[in-house]
Structures are given as structure tokens and as C-alpha cells.
mmCIF file of C-alpha atoms in Angstrom:
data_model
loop_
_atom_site.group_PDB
_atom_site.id
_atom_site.type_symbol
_atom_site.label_atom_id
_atom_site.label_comp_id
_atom_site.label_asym_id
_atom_site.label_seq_id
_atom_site.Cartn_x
_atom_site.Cartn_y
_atom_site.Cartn_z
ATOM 1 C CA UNK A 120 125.831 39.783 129.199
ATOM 2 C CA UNK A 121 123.419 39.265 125.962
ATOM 3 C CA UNK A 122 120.507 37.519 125.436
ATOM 4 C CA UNK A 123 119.700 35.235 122.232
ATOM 5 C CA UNK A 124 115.703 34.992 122.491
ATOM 6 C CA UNK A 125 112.412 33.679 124.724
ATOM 7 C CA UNK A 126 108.878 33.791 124.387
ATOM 8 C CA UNK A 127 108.421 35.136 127.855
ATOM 9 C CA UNK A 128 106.882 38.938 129.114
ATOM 10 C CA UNK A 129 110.201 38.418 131.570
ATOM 11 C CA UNK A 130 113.091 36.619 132.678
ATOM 12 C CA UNK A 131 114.442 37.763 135.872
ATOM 13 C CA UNK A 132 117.927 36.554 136.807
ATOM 14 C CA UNK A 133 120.126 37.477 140.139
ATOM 15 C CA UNK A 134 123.972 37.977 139.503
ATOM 16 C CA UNK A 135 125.632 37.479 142.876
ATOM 17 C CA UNK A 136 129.285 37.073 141.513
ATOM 18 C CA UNK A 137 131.133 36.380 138.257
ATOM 19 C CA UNK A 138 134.431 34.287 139.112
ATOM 20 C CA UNK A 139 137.025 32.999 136.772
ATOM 21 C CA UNK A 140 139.769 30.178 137.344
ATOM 22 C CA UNK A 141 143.630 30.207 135.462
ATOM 23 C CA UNK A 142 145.265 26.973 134.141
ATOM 24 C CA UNK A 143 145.624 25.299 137.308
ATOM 25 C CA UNK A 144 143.750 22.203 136.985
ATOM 26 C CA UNK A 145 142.633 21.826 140.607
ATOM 27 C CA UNK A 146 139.452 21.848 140.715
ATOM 28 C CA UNK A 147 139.342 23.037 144.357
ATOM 29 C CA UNK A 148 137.471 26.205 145.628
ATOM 30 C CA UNK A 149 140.573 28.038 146.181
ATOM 31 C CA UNK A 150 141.719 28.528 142.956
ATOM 32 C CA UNK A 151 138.756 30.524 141.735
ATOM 33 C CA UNK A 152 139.009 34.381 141.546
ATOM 34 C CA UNK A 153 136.066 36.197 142.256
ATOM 35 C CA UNK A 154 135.460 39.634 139.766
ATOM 36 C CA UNK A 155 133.669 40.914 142.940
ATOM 37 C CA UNK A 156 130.374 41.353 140.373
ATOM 38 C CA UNK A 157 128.210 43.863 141.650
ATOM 39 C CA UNK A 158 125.089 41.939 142.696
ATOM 40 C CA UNK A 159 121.815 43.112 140.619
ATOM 41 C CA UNK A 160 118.658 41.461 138.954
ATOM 42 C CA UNK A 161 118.369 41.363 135.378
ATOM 43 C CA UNK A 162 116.038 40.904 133.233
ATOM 44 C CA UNK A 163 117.242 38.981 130.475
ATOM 45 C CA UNK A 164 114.333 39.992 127.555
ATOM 46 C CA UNK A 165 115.857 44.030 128.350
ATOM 47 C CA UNK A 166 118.999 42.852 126.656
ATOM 48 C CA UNK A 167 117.984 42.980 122.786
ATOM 49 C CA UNK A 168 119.091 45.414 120.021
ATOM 50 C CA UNK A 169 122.478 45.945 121.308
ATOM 51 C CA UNK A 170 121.537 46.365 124.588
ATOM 52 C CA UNK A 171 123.655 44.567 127.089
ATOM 53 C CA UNK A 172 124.747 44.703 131.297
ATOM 54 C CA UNK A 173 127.839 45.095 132.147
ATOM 55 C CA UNK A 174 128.489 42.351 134.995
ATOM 56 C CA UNK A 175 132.756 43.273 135.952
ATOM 57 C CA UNK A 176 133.479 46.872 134.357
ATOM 58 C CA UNK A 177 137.383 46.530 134.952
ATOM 59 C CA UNK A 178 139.473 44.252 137.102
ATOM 60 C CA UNK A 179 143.003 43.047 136.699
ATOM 61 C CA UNK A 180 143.384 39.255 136.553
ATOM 62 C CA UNK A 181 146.619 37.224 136.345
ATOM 63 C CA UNK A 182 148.394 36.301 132.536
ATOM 64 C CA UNK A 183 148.438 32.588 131.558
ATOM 65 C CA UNK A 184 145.175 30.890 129.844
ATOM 66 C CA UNK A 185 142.312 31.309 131.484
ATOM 67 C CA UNK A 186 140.348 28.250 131.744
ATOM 68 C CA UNK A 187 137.092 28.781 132.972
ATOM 69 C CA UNK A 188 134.320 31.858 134.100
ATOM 70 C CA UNK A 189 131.466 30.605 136.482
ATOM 71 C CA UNK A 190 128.105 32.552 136.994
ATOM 72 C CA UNK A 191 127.106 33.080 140.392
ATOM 73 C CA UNK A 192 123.089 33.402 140.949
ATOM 74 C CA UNK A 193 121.256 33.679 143.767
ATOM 75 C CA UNK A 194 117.677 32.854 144.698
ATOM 76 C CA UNK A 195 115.779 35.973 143.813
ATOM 77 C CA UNK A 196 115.105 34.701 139.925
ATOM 78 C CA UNK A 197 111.954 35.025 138.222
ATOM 79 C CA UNK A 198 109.571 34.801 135.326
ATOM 80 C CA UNK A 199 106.561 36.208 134.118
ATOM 81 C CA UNK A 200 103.925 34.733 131.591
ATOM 82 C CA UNK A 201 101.273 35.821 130.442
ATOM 83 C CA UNK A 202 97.846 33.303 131.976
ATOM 84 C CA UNK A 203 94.456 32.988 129.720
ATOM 85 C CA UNK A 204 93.370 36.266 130.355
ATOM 86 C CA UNK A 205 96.378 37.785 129.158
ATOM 87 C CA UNK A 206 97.340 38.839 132.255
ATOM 88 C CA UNK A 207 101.300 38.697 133.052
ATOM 89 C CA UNK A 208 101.665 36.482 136.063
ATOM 90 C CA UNK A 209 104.797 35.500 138.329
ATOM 91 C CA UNK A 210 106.535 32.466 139.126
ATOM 92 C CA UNK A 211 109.655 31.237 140.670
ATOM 93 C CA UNK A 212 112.813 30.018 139.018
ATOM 94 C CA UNK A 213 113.933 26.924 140.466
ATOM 95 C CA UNK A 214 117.826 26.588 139.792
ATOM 96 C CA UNK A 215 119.162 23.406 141.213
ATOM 97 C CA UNK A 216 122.580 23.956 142.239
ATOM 98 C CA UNK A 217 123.431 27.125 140.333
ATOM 99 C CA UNK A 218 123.550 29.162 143.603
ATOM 100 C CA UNK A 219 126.002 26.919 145.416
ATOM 101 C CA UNK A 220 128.634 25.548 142.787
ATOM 102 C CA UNK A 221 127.654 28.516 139.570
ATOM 103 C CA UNK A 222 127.277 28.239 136.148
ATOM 104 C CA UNK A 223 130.915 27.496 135.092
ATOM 105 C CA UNK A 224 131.612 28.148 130.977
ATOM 106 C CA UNK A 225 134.687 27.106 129.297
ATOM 107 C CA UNK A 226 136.854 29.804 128.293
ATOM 108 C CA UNK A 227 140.475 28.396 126.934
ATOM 109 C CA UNK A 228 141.630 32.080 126.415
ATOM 110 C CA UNK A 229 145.498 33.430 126.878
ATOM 111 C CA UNK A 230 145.655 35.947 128.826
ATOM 112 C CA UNK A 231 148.196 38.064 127.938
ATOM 113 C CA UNK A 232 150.116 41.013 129.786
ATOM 114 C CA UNK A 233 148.689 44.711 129.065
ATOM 115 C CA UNK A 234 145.716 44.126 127.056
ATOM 116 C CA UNK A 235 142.491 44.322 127.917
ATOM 117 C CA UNK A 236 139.913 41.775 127.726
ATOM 118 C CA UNK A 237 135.943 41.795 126.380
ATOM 119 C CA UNK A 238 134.081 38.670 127.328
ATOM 120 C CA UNK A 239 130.597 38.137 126.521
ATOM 121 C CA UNK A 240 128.014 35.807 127.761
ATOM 122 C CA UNK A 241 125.276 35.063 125.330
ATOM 123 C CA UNK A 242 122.173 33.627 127.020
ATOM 124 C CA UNK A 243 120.113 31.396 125.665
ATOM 125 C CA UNK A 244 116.660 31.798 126.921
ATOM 126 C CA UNK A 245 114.349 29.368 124.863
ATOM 127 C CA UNK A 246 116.499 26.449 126.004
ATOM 128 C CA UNK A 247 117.039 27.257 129.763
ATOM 129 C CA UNK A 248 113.730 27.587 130.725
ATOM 130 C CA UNK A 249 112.253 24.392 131.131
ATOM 131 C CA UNK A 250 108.208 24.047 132.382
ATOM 132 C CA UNK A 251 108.023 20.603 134.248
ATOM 133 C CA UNK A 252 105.164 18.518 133.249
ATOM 134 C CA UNK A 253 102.678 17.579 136.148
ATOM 135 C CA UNK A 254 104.346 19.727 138.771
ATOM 136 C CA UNK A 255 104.188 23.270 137.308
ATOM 137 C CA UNK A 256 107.356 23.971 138.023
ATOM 138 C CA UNK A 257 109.238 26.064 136.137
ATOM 139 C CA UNK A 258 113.069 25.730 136.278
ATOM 140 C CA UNK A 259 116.377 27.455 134.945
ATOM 141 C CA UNK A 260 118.418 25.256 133.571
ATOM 142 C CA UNK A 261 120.391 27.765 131.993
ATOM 143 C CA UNK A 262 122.197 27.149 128.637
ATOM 144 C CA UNK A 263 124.780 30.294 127.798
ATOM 145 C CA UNK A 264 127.791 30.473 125.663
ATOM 146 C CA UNK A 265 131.008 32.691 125.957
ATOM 147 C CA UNK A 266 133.242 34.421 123.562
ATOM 148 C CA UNK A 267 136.137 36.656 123.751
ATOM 149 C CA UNK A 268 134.935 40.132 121.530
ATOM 150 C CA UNK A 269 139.241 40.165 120.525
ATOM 151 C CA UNK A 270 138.129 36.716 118.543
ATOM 152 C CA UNK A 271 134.748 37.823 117.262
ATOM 153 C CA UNK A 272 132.111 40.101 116.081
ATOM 154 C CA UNK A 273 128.981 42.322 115.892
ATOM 155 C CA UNK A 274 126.430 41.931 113.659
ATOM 156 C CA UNK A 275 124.230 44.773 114.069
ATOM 157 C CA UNK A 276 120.990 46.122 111.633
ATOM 158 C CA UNK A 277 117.269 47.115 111.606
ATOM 159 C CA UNK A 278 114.363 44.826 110.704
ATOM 160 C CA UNK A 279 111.173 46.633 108.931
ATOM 161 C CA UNK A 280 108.473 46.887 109.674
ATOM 162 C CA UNK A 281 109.581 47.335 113.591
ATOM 163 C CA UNK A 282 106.530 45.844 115.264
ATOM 164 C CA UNK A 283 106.951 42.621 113.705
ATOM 165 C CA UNK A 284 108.791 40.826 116.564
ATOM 166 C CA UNK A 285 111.402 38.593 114.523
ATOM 167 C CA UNK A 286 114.240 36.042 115.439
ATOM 168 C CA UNK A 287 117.720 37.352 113.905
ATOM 169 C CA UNK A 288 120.429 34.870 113.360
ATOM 170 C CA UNK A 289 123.295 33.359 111.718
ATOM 171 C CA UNK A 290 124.355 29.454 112.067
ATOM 172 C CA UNK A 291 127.930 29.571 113.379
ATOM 173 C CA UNK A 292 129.157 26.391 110.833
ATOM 174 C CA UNK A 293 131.872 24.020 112.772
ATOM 175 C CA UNK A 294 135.006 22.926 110.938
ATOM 176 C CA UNK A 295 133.913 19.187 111.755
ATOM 177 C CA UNK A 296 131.742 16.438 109.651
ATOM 178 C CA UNK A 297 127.959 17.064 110.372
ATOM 179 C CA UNK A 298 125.637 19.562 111.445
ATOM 180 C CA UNK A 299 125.692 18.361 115.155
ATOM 181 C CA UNK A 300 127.970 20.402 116.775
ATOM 182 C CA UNK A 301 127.044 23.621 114.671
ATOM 183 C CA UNK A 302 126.724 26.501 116.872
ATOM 184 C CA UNK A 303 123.147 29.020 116.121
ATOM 185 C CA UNK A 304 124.029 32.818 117.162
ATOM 186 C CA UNK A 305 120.290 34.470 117.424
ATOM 187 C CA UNK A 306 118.432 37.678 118.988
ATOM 188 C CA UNK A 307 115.352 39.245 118.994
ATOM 189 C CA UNK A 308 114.718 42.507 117.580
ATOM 190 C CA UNK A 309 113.398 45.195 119.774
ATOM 191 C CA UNK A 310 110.629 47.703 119.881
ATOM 192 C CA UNK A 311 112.464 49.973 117.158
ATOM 193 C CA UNK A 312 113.265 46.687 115.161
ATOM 194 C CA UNK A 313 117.292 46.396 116.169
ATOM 195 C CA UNK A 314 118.842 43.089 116.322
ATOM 196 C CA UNK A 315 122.465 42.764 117.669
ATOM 197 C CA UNK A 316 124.390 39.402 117.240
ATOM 198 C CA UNK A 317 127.271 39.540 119.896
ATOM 199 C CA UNK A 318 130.138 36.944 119.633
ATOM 200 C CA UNK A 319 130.078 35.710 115.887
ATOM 201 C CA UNK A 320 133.394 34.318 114.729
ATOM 202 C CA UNK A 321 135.287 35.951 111.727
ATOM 203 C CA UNK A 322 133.210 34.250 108.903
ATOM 204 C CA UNK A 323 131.039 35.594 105.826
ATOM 205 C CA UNK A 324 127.967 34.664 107.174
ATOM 206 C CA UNK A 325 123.889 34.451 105.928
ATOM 207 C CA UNK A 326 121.614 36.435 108.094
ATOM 208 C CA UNK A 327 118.032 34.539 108.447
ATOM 209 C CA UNK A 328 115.013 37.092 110.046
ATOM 210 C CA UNK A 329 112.501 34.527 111.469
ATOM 211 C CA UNK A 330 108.666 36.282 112.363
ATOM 212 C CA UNK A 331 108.273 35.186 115.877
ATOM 213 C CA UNK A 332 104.301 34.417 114.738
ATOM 214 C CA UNK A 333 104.156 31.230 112.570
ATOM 215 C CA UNK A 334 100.887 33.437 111.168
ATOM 216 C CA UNK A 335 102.780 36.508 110.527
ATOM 217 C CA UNK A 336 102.483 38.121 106.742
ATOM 218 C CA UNK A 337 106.123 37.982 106.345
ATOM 219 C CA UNK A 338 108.056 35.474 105.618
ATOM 220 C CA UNK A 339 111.740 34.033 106.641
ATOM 221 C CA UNK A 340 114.048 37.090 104.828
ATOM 222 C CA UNK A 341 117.730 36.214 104.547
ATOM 223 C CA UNK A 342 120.518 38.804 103.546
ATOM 224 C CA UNK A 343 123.488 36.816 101.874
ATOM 225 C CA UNK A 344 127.577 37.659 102.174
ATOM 226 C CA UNK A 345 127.579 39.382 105.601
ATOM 227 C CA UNK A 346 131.188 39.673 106.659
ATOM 228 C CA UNK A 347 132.647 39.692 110.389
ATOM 229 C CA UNK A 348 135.254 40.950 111.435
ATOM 230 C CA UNK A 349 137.268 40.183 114.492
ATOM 231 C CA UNK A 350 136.748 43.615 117.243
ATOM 232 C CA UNK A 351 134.507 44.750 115.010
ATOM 233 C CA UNK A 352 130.632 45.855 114.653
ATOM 234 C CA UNK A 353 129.262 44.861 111.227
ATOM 235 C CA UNK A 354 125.987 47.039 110.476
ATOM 236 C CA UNK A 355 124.091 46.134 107.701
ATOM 237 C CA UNK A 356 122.375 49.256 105.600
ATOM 238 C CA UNK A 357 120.242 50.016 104.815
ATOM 239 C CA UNK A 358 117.316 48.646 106.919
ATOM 240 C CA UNK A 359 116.024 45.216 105.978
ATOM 241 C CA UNK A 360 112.375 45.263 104.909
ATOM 242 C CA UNK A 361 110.760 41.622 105.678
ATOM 243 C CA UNK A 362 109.827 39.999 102.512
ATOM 244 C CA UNK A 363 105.891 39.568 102.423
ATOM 245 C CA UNK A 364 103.947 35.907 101.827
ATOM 246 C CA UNK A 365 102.115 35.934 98.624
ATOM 247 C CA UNK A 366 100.667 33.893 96.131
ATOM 248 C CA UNK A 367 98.581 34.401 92.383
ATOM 249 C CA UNK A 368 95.175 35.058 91.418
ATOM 250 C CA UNK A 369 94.630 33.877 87.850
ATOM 251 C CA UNK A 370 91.624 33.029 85.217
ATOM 252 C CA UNK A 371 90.543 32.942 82.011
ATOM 253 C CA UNK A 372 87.631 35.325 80.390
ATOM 254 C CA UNK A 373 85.852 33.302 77.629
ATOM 255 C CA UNK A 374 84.476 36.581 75.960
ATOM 256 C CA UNK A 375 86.294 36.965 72.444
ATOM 257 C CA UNK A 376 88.327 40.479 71.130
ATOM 258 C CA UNK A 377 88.257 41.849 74.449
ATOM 259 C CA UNK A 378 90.361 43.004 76.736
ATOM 260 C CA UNK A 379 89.498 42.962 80.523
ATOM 261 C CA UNK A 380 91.878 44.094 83.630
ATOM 262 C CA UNK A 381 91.152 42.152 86.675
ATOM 263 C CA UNK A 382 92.279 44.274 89.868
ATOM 264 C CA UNK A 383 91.837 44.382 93.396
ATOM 265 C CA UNK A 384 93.056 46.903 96.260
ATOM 266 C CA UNK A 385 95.778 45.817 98.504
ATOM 267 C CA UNK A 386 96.619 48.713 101.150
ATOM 268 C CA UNK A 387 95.128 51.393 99.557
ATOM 269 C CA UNK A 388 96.806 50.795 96.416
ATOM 270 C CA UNK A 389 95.612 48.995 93.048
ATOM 271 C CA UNK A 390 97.219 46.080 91.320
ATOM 272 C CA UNK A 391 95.549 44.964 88.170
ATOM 273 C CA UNK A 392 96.582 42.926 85.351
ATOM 274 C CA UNK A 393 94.940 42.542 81.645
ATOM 275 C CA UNK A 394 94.297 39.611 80.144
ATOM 276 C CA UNK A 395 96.399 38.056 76.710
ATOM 277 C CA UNK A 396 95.669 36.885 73.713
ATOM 278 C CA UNK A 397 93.933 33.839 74.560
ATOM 279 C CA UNK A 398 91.556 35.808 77.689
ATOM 280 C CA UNK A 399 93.885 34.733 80.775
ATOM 281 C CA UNK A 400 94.604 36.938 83.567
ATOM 282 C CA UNK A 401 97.707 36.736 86.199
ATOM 283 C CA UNK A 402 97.781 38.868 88.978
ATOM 284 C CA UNK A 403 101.136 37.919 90.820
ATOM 285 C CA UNK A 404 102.938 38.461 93.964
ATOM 286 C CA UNK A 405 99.498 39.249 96.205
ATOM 287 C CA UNK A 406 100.093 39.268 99.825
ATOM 288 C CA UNK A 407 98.226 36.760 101.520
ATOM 289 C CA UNK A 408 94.518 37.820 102.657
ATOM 290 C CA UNK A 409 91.170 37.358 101.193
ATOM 291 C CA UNK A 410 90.412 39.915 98.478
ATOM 292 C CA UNK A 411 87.604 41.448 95.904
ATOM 293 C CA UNK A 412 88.939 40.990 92.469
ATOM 294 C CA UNK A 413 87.153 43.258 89.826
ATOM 295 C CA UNK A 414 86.830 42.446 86.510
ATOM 296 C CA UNK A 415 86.576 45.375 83.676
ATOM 297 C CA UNK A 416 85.975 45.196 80.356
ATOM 298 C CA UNK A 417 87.470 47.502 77.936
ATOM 299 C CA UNK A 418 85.097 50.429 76.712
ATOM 300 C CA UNK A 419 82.702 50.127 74.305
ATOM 301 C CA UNK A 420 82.893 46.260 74.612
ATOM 302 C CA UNK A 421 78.939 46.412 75.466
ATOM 303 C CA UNK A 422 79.904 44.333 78.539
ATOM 304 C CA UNK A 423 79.068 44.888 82.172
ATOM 305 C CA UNK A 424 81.825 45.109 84.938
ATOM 306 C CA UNK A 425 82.054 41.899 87.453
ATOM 307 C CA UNK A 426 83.191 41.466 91.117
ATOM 308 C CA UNK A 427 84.267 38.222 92.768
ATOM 309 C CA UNK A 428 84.456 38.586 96.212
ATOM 310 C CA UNK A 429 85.934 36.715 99.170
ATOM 311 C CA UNK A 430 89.025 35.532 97.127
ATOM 312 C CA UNK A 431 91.949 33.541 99.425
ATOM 313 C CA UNK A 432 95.609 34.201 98.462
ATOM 314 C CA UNK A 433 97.661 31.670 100.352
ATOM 315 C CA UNK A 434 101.484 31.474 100.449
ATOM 316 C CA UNK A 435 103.289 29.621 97.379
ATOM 317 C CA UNK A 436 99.277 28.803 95.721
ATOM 318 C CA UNK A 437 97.928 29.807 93.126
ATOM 319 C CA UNK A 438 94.050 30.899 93.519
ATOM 320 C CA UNK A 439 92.519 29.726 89.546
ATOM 321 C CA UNK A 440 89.095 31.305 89.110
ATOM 322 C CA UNK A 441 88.500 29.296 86.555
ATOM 323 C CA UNK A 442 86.406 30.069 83.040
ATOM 324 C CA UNK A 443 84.468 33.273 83.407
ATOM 325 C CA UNK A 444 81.640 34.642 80.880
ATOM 326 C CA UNK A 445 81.297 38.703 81.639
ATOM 327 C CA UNK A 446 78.117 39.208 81.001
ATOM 328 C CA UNK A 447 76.065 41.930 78.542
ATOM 329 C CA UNK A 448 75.971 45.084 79.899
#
């Protein structure tokens, strides 16, 4: 078991069993086959960066296509968020049903004499957890997906910097008309700033690195042409910096035969920029942030050094200080 993402501090989950069912189409009680799971509480937000629980290590299971797994939970399942005073606090999970009849997912996989068998279940945390409106409830209405790992991949790399929480993923396109029924594999990254993507379908896919924090300095960073593999892990090197927000500083120096450098400090280092032949200055690609942009004549011009402070740089905009007159020194 995997888990895709949630904006929780946990998710607490108790296996009881895992049980499958073969081609019979009964759907009677008898015909499922419990993997005698061993019974343990997980918590689902653990599982990121490759990290995953084994629910059935090994255990034999009859050839023919096997239709169906179902999830067995019982009533020990939690969650914790964080209240106003950032404190984390815990609630129930309500799951109707899901500890009497399971969480059944459809498989449609042959089973075939002396091989062994991978299935993963990718949980979807952001859509199973469901806050009820006036009640307070909160309730798992859990949405998971399964695939077999002999008919799909791993898509495995680090996001930098690693404490900027982001949303790795990759849209799993259907072979239909429409973007309905198209399937979005995601993760979070973890503390060290791994992502894993369990269960991606042979493809050449686009990797998108969302910032969890719509007010992050980064920005969505894609890497293009990453090929899957069936059975295999797909790692992509080197590490995958997150592209930064930025926008331009510009203006215009009315002054005549001289050259001034506008500059200003962004992390301890200086980017500066002289102005052309007709006065105007670009300084391009600054992260967004309010700055103090200094503007410095050449020597021996006879005028005096200016600074503008509390300039904005927002994403995409262009910040025009207009006409500027430096004056005599």
C-alpha cells in the first residue's frame, strides 16, 4: 500500500484483512479468499518517497483471472488536524460500511501458474476524506486504485529544495475521447524531498512538481520525456531543482552620455544590469519579493548614487520605475 497525497498531520487507517475473489461471478461470501492480512494501523501520510506497507508478504492463490481484492478495515481509524492554535487534534473516521462488506477494487488480472504477483494499492487521500458540513463529522470515504507492478512502473526522483512540500505527478492519459476518464498518478515528497509514483502504466510521461503552498516562491516545474517501463523503477537524475517565480524591474534614466547599473541583492548575491543607448535598464528573472534597487552612475559622471526602496517583483509582471533624473552629486 501507497499513498497519493492529503493535507492532514495524519491519517490513521486499520487493516483487518485483505481478501481477493477468482472469476466466479457469485457474488456470495463464500467465494472470497482471505490473504489472512496481518491486522495493523497505518498511517497513510508515512507512506511517501518510496515508502510503502506491506499488507500480504507471500501467499499462494489459485490460477485463473482474478477479479476482484477487497480491503478489510476496522473501527480503530483516525485523523489528526491541526485546530487554530496549531495544535494537532484527533478525530474519528466514520466509515459507513467499509468494516462489514470492505473496500472491494477491480482487479481483471490472469493469474498464471509459477509466477509471482506485486499488487499495489494507491490511496488517494485528498478525495477520501470528506468533512461533513453542519455535523463535524469527518468520514472515510475512501477512493484507492490498484495495479499489478508486472503491468507498470516506478517513477522515482528528488525535488530541491527538500523543505518545500510539493505534489509529484503524472496524468495517466486514457485511450478514449475526452479528458473524463483520465487517470492522475500523484505523491508527496518527503522530508528529504523523494517522491515515488507507484503503478504508472508503460507510457513516456510529463512529470508536473506542484508547491503544496499556493504562496510558495516556486513555481509548477515539469520534466518532459520520462519513460516507464513495465517491472521497472524509473529514477530521474539528477535532482530536480524547483523553478523560482520571478518577474522584471525596468526604467529609464533621463541623464544623457551616461552609463548607470541598477542592482539590487537577492540572497546574498548581486544582480545588476546597465542601461543602453537610449538610458533604459532591465533587470530580468528577479524572484518575487520586495527589493532595494540601487542606481550608480559611472565614475566621473559628477552624479550622485540613488536608492529606490520597497520595490515589488510579482510573478509574470513587470515592475516599470518609470523616468528617473539622478541627480548632481
Amino acid at each position: 500500500m501507497v499513498d497519493e497525497s492529503g493535507d492532514f498531520e495524519e491519517v490513521n487507517i486499520e487493516v483487518v484483512d485483505v481478501m481477493i475473489k477468482m472469476d466466479n461471478n457469485h457474488d456470495s461470501e463464500n467465494e472470497w479468499i482471505s490473504l489472512n492480512s496481518n491486522q495493523k494501523i497505518i498511517n497513510l501520510l508515512d507512506l511517501t518517497g518510496g515508502v510503502h506497507e506491506v499488507l500480504v508478504d507471500k501467499f499462494p492463490i489459485p490460477t485463473g483471472t482474478l477479479k476482484q481484492i477487497r480491503l478489510v478495515l476496522g473501527d480503530h481509524n483516525t485523523i489528526v488536524v491541526k485546530n487554530n492554535l496549531d495544535v494537532g487534534e484527533t478525530h474519528d473516521l466514520k466509515t459507513p460500511s467499509a468494516q462489514q462488506s470492505g473496500l472491494k477494487l477491480k482487479v481483471d488480472t490472469v493469474i498464471e501458474e509459477g509466477f509471482t504477483y506485486d499488487f499495489v494499492i494507491d490511496f488517494d487521500v485528498d478525495k477520501s476524506v470528506i468533512i461533513a458540513g453542519k455535523s463535524g463529522n469527518i468520514n472515510l470515504k475512501p477512493v484507492m486504485r490498484v495495479t499489478t507492478a508486472v503491468s507498470s512502473g516506478i517513477i522515482e526522483g528528488t525535488v530541491l529544495p527538500s523543505d518545500e512540500p510539493v505534489v509529484a505527478s503524472v496524468i495517466n492519459t486514457k485511450e478514449t475521447p475526452g479528458t473524463e476518464d483520465d487517470e492522475v498518478i500523484s505523491a508527496y515528497t518527503n522530508y528529504t524531498g523523494d517522491f515515488a509514483l507507484w503503478g504508472v502504466p508503460t507510457r513516456t510521461y510529463e512529470v508536473i512538481l506542484t508547491p503544496i503552498d499556493s504562496n510558495s516562491k516556486y513555481k509548477v516545474t515539469t520534466i518532459a520525456d520520462v519513460e516507464v517501463t513495465n517491472g521497472e523503477i524509473t529514477v530521474i537524475e539528477p535532482a530536480i531543482e524547483l523553478a523560482l517565480k520571478t518577474g522584471t524591474i525596468t526604467g529609464k534614466i533621463l541623464n544623457k552620455n551616461v552609463v548607470v547599473t541598477a542592482s539590487t541583492i537577492i540572497d546574498s548575491n548581486v544582480m545588476r544590469a546597465d542601461t543602453n543607448t537610449e538610458g533604459v535598464f532591465l533587470l530580468d528573472n528577479v524572484p518575487i519579493g520586495v527589493y532595494k534597487i540601487t542606481l550608480t552612475p559611472a565614475k566621473g559622471s559628477g552624479l550622485a548614487i540613488i536608492e529606490l526602496n520597497n520595490e515589488e517583483v510579482r510573478e509574470d509582471e513587470t515592475n516599470d520605475l518609470g523616468a528617473i533624473t539622478l541627480p548632481d552629486a
